[in-house]
Coordinates of C-alpha atoms in Angstrom, one line a residue:
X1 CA 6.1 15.2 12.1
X2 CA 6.1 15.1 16.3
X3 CA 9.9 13.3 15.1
X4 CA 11.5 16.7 13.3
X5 CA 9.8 18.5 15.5
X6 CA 11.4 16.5 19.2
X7 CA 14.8 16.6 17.0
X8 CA 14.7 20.1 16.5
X9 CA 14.2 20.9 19.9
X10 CA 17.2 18.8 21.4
X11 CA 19.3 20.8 18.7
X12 CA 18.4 24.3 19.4
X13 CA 16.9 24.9 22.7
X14 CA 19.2 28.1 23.3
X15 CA 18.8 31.6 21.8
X16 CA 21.0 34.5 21.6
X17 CA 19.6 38.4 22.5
X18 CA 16.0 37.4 23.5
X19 CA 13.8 40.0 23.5
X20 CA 12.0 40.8 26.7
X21 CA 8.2 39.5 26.9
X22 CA 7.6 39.7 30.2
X23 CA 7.7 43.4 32.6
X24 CA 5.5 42.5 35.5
X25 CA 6.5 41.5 38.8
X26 CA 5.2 38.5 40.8
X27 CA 1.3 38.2 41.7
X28 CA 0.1 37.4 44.8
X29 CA -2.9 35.2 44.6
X30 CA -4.2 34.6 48.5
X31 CA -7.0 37.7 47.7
X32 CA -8.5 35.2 45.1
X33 CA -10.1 32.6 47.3
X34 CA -8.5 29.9 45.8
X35 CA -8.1 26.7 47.6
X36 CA -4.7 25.9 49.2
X37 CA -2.2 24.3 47.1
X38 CA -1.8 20.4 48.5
X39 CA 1.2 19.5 49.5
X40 CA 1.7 16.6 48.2
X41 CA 3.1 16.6 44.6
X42 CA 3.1 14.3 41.8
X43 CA 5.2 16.7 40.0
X44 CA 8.5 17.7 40.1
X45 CA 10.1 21.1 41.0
X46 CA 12.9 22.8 40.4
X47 CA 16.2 23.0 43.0
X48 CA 14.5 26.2 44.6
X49 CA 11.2 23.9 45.1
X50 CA 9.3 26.4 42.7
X51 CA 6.8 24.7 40.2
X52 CA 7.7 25.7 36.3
X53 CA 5.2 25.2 33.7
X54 CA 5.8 25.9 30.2
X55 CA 2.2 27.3 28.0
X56 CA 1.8 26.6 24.9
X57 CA -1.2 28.6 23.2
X58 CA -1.9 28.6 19.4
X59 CA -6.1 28.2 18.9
X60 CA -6.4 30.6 16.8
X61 CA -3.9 33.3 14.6
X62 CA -1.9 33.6 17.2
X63 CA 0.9 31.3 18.5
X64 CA 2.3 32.0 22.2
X65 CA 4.5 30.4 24.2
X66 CA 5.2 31.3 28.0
X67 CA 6.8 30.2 30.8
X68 CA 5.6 30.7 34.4
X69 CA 6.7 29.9 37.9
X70 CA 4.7 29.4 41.5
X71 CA 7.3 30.4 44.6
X72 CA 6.1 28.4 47.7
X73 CA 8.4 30.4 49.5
X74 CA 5.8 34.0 49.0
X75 CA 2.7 32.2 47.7
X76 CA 3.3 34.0 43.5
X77 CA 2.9 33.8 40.2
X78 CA 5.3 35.3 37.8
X79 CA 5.2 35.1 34.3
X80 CA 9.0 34.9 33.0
X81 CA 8.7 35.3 29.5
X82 CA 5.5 35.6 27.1
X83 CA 6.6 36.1 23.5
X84 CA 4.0 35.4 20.8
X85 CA 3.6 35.7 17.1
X86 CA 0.5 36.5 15.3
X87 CA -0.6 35.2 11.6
X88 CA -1.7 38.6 9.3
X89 CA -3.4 37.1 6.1
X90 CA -3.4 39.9 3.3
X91 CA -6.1 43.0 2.9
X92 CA -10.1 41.6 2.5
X93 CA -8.9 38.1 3.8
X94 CA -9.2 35.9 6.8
X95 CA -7.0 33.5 8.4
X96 CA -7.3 30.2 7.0
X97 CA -6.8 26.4 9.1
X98 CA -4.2 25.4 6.4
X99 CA -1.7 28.6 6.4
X100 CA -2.6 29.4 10.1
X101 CA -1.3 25.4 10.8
X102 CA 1.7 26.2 8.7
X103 CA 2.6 29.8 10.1
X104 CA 2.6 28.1 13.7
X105 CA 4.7 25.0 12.8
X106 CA 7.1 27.5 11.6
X107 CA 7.1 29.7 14.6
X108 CA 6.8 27.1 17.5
X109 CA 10.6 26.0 17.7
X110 CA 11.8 29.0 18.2
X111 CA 9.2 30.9 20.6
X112 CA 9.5 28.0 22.8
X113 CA 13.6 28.3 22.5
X114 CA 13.3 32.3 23.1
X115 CA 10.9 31.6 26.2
X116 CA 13.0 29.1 27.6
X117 CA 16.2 30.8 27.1
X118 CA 14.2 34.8 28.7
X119 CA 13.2 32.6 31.9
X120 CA 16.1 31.3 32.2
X121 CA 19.3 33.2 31.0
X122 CA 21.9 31.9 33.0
X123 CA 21.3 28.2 32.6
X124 CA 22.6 26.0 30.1
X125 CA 19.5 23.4 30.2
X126 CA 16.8 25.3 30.7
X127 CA 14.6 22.9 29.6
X128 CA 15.5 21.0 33.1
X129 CA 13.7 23.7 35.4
X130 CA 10.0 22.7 33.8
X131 CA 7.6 21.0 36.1
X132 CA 4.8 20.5 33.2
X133 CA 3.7 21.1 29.4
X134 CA 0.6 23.0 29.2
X135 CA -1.0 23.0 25.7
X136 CA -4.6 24.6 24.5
X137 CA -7.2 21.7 23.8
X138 CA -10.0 23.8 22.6
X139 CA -11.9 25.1 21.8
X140 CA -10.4 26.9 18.6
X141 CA -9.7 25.9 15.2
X142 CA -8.3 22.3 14.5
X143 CA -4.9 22.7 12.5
X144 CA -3.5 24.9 14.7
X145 CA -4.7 23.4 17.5
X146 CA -3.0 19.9 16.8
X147 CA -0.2 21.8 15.5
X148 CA 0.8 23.2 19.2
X149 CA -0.8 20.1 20.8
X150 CA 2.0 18.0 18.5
X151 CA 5.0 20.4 20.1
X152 CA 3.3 20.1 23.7
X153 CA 3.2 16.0 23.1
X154 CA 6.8 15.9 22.3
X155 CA 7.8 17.9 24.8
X156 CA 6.4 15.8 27.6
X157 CA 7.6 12.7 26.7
X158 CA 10.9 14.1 25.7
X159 CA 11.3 15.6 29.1
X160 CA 9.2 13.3 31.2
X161 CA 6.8 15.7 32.7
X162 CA 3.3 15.8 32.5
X163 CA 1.3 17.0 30.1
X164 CA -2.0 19.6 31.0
X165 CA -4.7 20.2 28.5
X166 CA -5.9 23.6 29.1
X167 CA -9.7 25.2 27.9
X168 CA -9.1 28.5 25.8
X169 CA -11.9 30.2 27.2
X170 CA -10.9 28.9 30.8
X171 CA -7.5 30.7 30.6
X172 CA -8.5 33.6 29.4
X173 CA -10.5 34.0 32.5
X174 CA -7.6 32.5 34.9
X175 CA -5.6 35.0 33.7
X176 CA -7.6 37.7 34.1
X177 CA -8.3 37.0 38.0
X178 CA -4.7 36.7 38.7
X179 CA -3.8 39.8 36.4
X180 CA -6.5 41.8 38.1
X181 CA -7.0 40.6 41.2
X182 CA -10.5 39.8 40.5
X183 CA -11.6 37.1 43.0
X184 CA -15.5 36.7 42.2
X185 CA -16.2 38.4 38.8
X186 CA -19.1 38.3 36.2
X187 CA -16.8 37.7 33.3
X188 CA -17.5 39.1 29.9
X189 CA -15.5 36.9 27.2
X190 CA -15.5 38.6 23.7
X191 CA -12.7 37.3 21.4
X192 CA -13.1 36.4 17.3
X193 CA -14.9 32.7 18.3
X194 CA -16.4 33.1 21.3
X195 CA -18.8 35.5 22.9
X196 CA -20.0 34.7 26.4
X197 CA -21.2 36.2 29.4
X198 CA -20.2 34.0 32.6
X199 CA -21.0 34.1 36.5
X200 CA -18.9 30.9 38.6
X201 CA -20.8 28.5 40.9
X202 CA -20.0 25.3 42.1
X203 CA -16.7 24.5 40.3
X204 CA -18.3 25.8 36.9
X205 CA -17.8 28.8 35.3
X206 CA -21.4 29.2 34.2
X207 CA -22.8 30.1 30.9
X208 CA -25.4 32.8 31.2
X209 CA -25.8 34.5 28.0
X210 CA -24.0 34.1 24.8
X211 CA -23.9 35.1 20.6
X212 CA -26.5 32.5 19.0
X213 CA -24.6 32.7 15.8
X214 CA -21.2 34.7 15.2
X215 CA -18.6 35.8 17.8
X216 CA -18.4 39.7 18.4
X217 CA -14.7 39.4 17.7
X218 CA -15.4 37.6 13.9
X219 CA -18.5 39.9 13.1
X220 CA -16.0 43.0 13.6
X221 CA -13.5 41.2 11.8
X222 CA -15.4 40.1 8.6
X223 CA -16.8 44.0 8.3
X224 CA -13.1 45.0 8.6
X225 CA -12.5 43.0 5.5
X226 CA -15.3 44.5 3.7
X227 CA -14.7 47.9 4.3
X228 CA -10.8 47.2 3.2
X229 CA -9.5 48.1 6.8
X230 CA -6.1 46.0 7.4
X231 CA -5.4 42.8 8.8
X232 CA -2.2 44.8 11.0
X233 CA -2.1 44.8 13.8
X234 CA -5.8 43.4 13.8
X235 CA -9.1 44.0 12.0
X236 CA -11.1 45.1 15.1
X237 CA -8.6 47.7 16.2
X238 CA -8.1 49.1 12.9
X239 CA -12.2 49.5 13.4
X240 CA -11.5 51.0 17.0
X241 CA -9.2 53.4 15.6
X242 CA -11.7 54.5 12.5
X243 CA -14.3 54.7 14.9
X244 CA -12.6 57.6 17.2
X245 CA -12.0 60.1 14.4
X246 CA -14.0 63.0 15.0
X247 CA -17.4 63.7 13.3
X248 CA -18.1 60.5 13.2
X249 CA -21.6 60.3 13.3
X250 CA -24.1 57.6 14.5
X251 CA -26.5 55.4 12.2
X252 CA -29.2 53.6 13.7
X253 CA -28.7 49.6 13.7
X254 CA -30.5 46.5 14.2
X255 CA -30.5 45.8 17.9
X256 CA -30.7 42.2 19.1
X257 CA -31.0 40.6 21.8
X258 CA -32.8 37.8 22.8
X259 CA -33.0 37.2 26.6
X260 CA -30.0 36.6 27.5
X261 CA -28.4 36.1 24.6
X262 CA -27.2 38.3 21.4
X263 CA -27.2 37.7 17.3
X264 CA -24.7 39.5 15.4
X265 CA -24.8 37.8 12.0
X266 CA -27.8 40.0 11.0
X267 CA -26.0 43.3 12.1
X268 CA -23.2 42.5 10.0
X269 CA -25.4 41.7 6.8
X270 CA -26.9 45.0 7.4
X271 CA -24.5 47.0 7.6
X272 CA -22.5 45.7 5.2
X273 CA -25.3 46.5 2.5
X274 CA -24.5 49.9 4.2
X275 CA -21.8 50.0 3.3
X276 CA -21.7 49.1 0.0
X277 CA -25.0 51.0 -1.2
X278 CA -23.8 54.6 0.1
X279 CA -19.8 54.4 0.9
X280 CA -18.7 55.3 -2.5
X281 CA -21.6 57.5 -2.8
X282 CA -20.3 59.7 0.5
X283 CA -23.6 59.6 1.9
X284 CA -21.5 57.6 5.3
X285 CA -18.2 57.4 5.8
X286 CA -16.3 54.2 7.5
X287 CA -15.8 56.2 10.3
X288 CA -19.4 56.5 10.7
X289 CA -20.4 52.8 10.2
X290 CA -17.3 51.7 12.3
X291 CA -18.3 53.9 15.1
X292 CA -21.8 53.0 14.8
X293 CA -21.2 49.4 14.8
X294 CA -19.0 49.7 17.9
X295 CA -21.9 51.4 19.8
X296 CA -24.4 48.6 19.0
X297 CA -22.9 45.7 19.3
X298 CA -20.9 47.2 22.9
X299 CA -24.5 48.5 23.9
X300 CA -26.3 44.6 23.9
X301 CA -23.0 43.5 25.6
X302 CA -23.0 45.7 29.0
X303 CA -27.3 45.1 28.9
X304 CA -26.4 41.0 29.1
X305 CA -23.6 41.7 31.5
X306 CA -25.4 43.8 33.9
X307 CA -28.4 41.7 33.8
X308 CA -25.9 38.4 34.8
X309 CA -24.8 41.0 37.4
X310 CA -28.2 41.5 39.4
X311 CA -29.1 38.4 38.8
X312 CA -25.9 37.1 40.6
X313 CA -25.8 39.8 43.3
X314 CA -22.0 39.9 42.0
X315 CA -20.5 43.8 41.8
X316 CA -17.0 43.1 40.2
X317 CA -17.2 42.7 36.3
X318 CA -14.0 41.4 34.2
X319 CA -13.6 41.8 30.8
X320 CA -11.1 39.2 28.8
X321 CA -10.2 37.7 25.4
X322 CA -9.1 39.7 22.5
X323 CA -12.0 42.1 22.2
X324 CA -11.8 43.3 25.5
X325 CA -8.8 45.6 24.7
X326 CA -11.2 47.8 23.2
X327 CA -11.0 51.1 25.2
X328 CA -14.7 52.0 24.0
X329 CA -16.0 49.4 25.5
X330 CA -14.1 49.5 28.9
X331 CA -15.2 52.8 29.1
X332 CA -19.4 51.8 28.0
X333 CA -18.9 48.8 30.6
X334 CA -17.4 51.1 33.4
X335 CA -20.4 54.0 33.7
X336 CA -22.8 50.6 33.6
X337 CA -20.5 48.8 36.3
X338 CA -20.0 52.4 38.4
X339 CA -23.6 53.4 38.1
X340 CA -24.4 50.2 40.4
X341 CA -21.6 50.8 42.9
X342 CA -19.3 48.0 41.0
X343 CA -15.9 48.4 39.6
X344 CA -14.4 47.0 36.6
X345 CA -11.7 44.6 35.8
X346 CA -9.6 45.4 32.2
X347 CA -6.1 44.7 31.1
X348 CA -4.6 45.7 27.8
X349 CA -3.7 43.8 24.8
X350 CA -0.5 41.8 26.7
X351 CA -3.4 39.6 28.5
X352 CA -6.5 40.3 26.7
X353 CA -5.3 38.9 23.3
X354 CA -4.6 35.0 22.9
X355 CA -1.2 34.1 24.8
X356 CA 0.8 31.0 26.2
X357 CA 0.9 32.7 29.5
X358 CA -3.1 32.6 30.4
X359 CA -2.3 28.3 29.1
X360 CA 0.1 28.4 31.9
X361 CA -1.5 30.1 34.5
X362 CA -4.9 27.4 34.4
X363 CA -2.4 24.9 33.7
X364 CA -0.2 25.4 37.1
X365 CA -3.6 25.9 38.7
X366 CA -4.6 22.9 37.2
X367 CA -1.4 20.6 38.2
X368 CA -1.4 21.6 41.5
X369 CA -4.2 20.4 42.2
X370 CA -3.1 16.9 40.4
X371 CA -4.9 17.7 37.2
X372 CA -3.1 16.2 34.2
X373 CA -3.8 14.9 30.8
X374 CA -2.5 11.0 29.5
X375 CA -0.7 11.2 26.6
X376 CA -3.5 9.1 24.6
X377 CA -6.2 12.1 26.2
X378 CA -4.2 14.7 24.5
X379 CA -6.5 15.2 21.7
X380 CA -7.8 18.8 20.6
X381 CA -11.4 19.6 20.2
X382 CA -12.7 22.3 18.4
X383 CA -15.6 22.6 20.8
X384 CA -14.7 22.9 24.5
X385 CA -17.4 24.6 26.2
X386 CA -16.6 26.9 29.0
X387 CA -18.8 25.2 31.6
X388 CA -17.6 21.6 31.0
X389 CA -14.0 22.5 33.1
X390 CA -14.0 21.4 36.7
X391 CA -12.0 24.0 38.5
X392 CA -11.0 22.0 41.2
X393 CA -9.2 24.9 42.2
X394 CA -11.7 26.7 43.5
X395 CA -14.4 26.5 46.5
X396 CA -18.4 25.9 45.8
X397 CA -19.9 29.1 45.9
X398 CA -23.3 29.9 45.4
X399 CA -25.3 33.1 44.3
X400 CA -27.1 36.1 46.0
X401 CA -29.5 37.5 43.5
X402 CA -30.4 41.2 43.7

């Protein structure tokens, strides 16, 4: 309950020997084209007049929390401590609503005491510096979701700051512009529920293309568990790995895409049946179907992408969620993006996989521009579509097609 949770909290909000989350200096964010920061402020700040915001991020198997600050003083953002914890169901399973809930209940208390206690070191209330609670509100799966969103709640009202309801899919992309330095991108989003390609205009990050049934990051997942490849660190880099071995050798798959958008679901059944008719025969091998698979499926991604890209006129392309750690397809997305005169946007798995610090970084964009979410609006949604956010933050722009 929100109750054993808030009383928790006021017990144990210090940590001994906190392990460092967080190794990168401040980030300048000027280059971006975002609009100036108002200043007025319904929020408070802390005695050096820098805005705090504590993220909370837990949508999925993973539960982050990070805490982030703005410095008026040299216009950054510095992410002070990111730790995260990550839910590995056994060998041929997925994570489940039910035990992913319960792994993040149990982890919550104390990644949000080892944030607080990284970011701040030296004080005894740490608590005290936060301008703002931002929480994931979807999209993602429901138990977890409310499970963070319950933490965030009591938070707030503990502390008496505002609360900010963040879109997954939104912060992932945040967090890559400020990571990168990407101002204008054609985003590619590829994580286990969500597969999109995006372009921004007019406050919106646009939808152009996107999976018609399964996410690219569940297909790889669900063939993981089939082929018995582990759940540690994650299925789709376990698949990565399998794929690079040498020999392996390319099998012709099912190829689809349908305008602008891309089916997976068949793919998988196929090669699956692959799989299961001829591995135990040793007529393939899983390095051969993994790095098969990776080809495919990476292939109709840069065609979708590059299409978004001259149809834009846009020559910067940014890769984010948990997929796009992938070196294989950074390095497929790269000869597409170079052969047009573009370059390409990446970060490793620190940013690319779910983590509270993307929540904070579209939440502080979010509250500084006096966007903030009522207590009795702090509901979660499992569907939160990337296009219905308002990025107030941001100019109208419109776009040059090539």
């Amino acid at each position: 309950s929100s109750n054993r949770i808030s009383l928790y909290i006021v017990v144990n909000f210090t940590m001994d020997n906190p392990v460092s989350t967080a190794s990168d200096g401040p980030c300048c964010t000027d280059k971006l084209g975002n609009f100036p920061i108002p200043l007025s402020k319904s929020y408070r700040t802390n005695e050096k007049g820098q805005t705090v915001v504590l993220g909370i991020e837990g949508s999925a198997n993973k539960v982050g929390v990070a805490i982030l600050v703005y410095d008026p003083d040299d216009r950054t953002y510095e992410i002070l401590s990111n730790p995260r914890k990550t839910y590995i169901p056994p060998i041929g399973h997925g994570f489940l609503p039910k035990e992913t809930a319960w792994h993040h209940q149990a982890h919550i208390v104390a990644l949000m005491r080892a944030a607080l206690k990284e970011a701040f070191p030296d004080k005894e209330k740490p608590q005290k510096e936060l301008s703002a609670i931002c929480f994931t509100k979807g999209p993602g799966m429901g138990a977890p979701l409310r499970s963070c969103a319950v933490a965030a709640r009591t938070l707030s009202v503990m502390l008496n700051i505002p609360l900010v309801g963040v879109n997954h899919c939104v912060g992932h992309i945040e967090m890559g512009r400020v990571a990168t330095g990407a101002s204008d991108p054609v985003v590619l989003y590829v994580s286990g529920g969500n597969t999109q390609v995006i372009s921004y205009s007019d406050q919106k990050y646009r939808i152009f293309g996107e999976t018609i049934d399964i996410a690219i990051g569940n297909c790889l997942d669900r063939f993981a568990r089939v082929i018995g490849l582990s759940n540690d660190p994650s299925p789709g880099y376990n698949i990565e790995q399998e794929a690079k071995k040498p020999g392996a050798k390319y099998i012709e798959l099912p190829y689809v895409v349908k305008g602008m958008d891309v089916s997976f679901s068949g793919i998988l059944t196929f090669v699956e049946q692959e799989a299961k008719k001829k591995l135990d025969k040793g007529l393939v091998s899983k390095a051969d179907l993994c790095y098969s698979l990776q080809e495919t499926l990476f292939a109709m991604l840069v065609e979708i992408t590059e299409r978004t890209m001259a149809h834009c006129g846009q020559n910067q392309v940014l890769i984010v969620g948990g997929v796009g750690c992938n070196k294989r397809l950074q390095e497929m997305m790269a000869q597409m993006v170079e052969a047009r005169g573009g370059t390409l946007c990446a970060m490793d798995h620190r940013y690319c996989i779910d983590n509270g610090a993307m929540i904070a970084q579209a939440g502080i964009f979010a509250l500084q521009h006096d966007i903030t979410t009522k207590l009795e609006d702090s509901w979660c949604t499992q569907r939160f579509r990337t296009d219905q956010v308002r990025t107030l933050w941001r100019p109208s722009t419109s776009w040059k097609h090539t």
